Coordinates of C-alpha atoms and ligand atoms in Angstrom, one line a residue:
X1 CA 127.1 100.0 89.6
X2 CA 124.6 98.4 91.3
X3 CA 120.8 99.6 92.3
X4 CA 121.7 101.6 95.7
X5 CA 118.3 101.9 97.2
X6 CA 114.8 99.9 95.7
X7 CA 111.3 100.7 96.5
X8 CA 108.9 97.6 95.7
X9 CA 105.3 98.1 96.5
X10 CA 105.4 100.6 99.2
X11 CA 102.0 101.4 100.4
X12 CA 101.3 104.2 103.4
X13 CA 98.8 105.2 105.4
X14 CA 98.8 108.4 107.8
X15 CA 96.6 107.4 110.8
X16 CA 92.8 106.1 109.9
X17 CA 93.1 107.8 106.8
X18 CA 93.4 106.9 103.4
X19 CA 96.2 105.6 101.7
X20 CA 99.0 108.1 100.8
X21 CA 101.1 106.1 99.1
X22 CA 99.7 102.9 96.7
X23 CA 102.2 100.1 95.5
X24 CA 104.9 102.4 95.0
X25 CA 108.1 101.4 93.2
X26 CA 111.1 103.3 92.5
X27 CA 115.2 102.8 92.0
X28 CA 118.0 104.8 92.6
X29 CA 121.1 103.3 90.6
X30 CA 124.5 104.2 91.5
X31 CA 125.0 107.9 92.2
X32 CA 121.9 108.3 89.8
X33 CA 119.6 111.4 90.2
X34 CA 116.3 110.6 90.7
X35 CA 113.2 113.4 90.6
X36 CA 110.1 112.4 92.3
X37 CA 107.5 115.1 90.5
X38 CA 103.8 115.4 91.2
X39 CA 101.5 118.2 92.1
X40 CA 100.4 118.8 95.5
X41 CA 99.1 115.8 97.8
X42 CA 100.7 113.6 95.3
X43 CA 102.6 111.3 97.9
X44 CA 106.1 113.0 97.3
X45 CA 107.0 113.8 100.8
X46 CA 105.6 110.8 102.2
X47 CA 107.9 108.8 99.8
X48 CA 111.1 110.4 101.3
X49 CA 109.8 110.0 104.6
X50 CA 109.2 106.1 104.1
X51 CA 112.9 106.2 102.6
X52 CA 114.6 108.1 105.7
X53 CA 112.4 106.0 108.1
X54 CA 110.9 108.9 109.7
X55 CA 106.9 108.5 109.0
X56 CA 105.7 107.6 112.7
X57 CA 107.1 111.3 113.7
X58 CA 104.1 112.0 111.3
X59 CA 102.1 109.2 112.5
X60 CA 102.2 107.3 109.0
X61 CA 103.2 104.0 108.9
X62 CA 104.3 101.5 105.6
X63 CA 101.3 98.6 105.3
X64 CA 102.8 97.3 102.5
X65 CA 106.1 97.1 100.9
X66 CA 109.8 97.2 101.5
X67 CA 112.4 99.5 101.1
X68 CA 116.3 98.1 100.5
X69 CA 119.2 99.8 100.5
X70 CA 122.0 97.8 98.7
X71 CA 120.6 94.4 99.7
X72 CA 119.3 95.4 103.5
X73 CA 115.9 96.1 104.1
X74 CA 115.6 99.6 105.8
X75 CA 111.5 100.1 105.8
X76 CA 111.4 98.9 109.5
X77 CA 115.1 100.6 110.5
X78 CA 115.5 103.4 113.1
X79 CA 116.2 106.4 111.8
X80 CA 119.6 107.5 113.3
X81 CA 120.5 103.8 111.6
X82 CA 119.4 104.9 108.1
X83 CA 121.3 108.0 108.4
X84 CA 124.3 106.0 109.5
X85 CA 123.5 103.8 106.6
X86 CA 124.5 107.0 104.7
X87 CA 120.6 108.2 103.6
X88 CA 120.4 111.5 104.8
X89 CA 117.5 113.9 104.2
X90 CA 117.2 117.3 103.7
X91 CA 112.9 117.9 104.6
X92 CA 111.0 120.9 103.1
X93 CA 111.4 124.5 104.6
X94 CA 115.0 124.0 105.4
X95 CA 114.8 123.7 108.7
X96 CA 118.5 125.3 110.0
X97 CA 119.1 126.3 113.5
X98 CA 118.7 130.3 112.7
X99 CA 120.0 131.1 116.1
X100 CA 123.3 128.6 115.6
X101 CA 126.1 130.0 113.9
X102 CA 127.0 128.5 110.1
X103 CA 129.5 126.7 111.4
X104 CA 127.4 124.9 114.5
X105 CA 125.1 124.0 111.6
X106 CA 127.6 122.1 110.0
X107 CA 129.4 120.9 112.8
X108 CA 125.4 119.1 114.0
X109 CA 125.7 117.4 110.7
X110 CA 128.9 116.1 111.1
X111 CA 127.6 114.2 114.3
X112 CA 126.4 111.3 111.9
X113 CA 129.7 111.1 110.0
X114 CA 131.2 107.4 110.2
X115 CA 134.6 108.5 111.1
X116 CA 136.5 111.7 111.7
X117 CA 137.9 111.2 108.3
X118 CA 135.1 110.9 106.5
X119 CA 133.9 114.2 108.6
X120 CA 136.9 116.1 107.5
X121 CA 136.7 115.2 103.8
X122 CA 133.0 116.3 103.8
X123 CA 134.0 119.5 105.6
X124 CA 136.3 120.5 102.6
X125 CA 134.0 119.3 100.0
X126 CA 131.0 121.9 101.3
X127 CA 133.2 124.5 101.8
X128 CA 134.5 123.9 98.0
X129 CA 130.5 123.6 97.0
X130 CA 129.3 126.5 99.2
X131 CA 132.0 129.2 99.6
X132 CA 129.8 131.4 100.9
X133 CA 129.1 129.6 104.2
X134 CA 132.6 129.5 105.3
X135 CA 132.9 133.3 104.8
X136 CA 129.6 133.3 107.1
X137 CA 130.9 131.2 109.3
X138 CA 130.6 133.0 112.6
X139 CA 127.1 134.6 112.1
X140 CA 123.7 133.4 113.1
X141 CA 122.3 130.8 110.6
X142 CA 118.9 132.9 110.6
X143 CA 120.7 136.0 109.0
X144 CA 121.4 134.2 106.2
X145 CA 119.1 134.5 102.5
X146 CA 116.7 132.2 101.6
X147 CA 119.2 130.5 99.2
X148 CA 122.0 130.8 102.0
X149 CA 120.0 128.9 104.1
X150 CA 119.2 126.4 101.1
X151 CA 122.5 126.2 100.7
X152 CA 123.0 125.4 104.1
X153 CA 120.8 122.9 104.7
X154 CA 121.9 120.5 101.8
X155 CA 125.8 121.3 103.1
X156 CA 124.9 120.2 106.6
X157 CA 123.5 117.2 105.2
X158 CA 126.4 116.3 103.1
X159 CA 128.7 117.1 106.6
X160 CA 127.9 113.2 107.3
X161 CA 129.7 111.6 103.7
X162 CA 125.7 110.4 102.6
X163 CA 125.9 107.8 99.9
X164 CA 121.9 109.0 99.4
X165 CA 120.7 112.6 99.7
X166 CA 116.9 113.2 99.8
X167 CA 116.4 116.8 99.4
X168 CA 112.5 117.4 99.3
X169 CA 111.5 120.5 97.4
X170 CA 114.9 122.6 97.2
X171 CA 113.5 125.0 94.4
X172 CA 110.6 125.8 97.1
X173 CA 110.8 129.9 97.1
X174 CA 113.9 130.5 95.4
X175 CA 114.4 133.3 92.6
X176 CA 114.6 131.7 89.3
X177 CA 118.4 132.5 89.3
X178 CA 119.0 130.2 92.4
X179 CA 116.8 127.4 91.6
X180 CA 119.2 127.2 88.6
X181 CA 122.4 127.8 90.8
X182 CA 120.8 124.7 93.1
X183 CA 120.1 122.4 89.9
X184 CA 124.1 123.2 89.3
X185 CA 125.2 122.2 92.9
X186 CA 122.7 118.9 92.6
X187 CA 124.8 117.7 89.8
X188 CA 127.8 118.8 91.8
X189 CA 126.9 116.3 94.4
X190 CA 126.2 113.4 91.8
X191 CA 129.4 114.0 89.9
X192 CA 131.2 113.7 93.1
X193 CA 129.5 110.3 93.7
X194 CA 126.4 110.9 95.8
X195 CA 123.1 109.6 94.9
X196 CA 119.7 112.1 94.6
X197 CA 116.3 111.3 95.3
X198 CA 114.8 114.9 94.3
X199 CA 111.3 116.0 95.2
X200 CA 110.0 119.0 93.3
X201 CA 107.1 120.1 91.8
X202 CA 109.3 122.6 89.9
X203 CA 109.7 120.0 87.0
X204 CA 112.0 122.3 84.5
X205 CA 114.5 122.4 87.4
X206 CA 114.4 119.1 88.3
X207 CA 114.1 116.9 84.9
X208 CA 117.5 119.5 83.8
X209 CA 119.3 118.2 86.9
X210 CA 117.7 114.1 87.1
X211 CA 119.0 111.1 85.4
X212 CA 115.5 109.1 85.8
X213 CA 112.3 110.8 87.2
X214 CA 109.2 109.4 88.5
X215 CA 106.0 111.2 88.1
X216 CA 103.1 110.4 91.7
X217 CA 99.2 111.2 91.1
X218 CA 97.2 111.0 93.8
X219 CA 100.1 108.4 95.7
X220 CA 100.9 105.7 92.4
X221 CA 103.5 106.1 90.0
X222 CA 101.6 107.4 87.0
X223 CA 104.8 108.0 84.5
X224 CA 108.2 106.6 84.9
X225 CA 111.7 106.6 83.1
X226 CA 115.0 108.6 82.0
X227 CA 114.5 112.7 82.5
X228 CA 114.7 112.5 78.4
X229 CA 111.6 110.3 78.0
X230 CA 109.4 112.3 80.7
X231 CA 110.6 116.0 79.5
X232 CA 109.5 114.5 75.8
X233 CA 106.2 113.1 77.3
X234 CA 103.1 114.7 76.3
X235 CA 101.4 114.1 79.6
X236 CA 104.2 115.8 81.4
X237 CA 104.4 118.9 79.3
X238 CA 100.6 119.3 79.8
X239 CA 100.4 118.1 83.5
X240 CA 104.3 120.3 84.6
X241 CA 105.6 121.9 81.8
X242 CA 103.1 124.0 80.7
X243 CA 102.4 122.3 77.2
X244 CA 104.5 124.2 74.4
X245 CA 103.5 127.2 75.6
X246 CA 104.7 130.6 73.7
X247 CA 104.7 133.0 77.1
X248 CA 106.0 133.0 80.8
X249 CA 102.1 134.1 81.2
X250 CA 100.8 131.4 79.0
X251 CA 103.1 128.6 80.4
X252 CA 101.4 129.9 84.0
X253 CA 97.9 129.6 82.3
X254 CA 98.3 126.7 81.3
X255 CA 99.7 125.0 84.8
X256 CA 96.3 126.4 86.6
X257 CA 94.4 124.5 83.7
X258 CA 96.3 121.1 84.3
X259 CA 95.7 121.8 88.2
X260 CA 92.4 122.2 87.6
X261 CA 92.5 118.8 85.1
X262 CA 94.2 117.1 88.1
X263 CA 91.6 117.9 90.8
X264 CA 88.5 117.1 88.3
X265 CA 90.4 113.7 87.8
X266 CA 90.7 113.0 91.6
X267 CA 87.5 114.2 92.2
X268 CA 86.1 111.8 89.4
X269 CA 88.3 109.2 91.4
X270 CA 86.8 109.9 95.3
X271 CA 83.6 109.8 93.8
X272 CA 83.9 106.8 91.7
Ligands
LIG301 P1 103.2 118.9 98.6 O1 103.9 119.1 97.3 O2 102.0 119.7 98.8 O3 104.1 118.9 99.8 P2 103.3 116.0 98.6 O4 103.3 115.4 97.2 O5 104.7 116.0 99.2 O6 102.6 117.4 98.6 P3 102.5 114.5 100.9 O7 102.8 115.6 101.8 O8 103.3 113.3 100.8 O9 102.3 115.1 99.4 O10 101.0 114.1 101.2 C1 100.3 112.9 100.6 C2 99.0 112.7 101.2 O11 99.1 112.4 102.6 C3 98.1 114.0 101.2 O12 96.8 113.6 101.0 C4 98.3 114.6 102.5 O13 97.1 115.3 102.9 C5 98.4 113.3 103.4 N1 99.3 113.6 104.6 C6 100.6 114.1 104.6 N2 101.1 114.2 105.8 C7 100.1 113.8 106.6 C8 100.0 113.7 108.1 N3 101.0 114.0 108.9 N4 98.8 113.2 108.6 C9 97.7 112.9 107.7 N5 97.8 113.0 106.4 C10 98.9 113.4 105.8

């Protein structure tokens, strides 16, 4: 299979500001997961928003760079093109329409579908992945648990038949217990020929669930290469795994400590 969507030396800039992103490359093969880690500021957001084409709503803008999918270049595409190009992104915070019923939710999503076909198909494959929103159909998306809503979110975006889902941070606030049952449906959504490009910063989560990961620092690739590699990485277990840590309290110790590592590094960085 070939590479679905390439990154080649993406640069980005948010207004006057410095750059968020520098020279940035990344590939998504086939229906490969890819997990975007990196602590906070890192870029990762920024990344999927470059990929979904949907920086100027956050007056960024690519300087440098292109972004293909299959062999068309997408970095200078409207949006409501890339999404019928069959990227669709699921942003950070969910973002469901709480006073819309489930059902409405879905049925938005759908809009973007290529054909009523397709829409029907992808109807019957989130109602087999999320069984719990079709018995909430009827209620108010806002009634619904965090993880409901999680849940939601990534089933409206499938609603169009995506050939790429971006889902930014789906971990965010989730008992341990979910985060686990949202790694499950991520692989769900690859083995059923979907591609992933996964931001989190929760790296046990998302190195389980990834194929490849990338690892941003301060908006450049710092570590790249198969899930294996990174989870074996020294560098990653001390920067997002919390070293070989004994304790859920020592593993949480030892995060703060490679926070702290990060920010002297970019400080060191700023102030040359
Ligand atoms: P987090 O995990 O905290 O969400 P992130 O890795 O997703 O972080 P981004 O949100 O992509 O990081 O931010 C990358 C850099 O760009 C940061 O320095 C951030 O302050 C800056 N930035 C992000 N959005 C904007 C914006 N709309 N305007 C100006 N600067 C921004």
């Amino acid at each position: 299979m070939g590479s679905v969507l390439s990154v080649r030396g993406l640069s980005v800039r948010y207004g006057r500001s410095v750059g968020a992103l520098t020279d940035v490359d990344i590939d998504v093969e086939g229906d490969d997961v890819l997990a975007i880690l990196g602590g906070n500021g890192a870029g990762k957001s920024t990344l999927l928003r470059a990929v979904s084409g949907t920086l100027s709503l956050h007056r960024g803008a690519i300087t440098a760079g292109e972004i293909r999918l299959a062999d068309e270049r997408i970095d200078r595409m409207d949006p409501a093109l890339v999404v019928r190009r069959g990227v669709v992104a699921v942003p950070e915070g969910r973002q469901i329409f709480g006073r819309m019923s489930v059902e409405e939710n879905l049925r938005a999503g759908g809009l973007g579908a290529r054909s009523t076909r397709t829409r029907d198909e992808a109807r019957e494959r989130v109602h087999e992945l999320f069984p719990v929103l079709s018995e909430r159909a009827g209620q108010p998306a806002g009634l619904l648990s965090g993880g409901e809503q999680q849940m939601l979110a990534i089933g409206r975006a499938l609603m169009s038949g995506p050939t790429l889902l971006l889902l930014d941070e789906p971990s965010l606030g989730l008992a341990p217990q979910l985060v686990g049952r949202i790694g499950e449906i991520i692989r769900e959504i690859h083995d059923q020929g979907t591609g992933v490009v996964l931001v989190e910063q929760n790296a046990t989560m998302a190195l389980k669930v990834a194929d490849h990961a990338v690892a941003l620092e301060v908006g450049r690739v710092a570590l790249s290469g198969t899930a294996d590699e990174l989870s074996g990485s020294d560098e990653i277990q001390h920067l997002y795994l919390g070293g070989h840590a004994e304790s859920d309290e020592q593993a949480e110790l030892e995060r703060v400590e490679a926070d702290r590592r990060r920010a002297g590094r970019r400080l060191a960085r700023w102030t040359g």
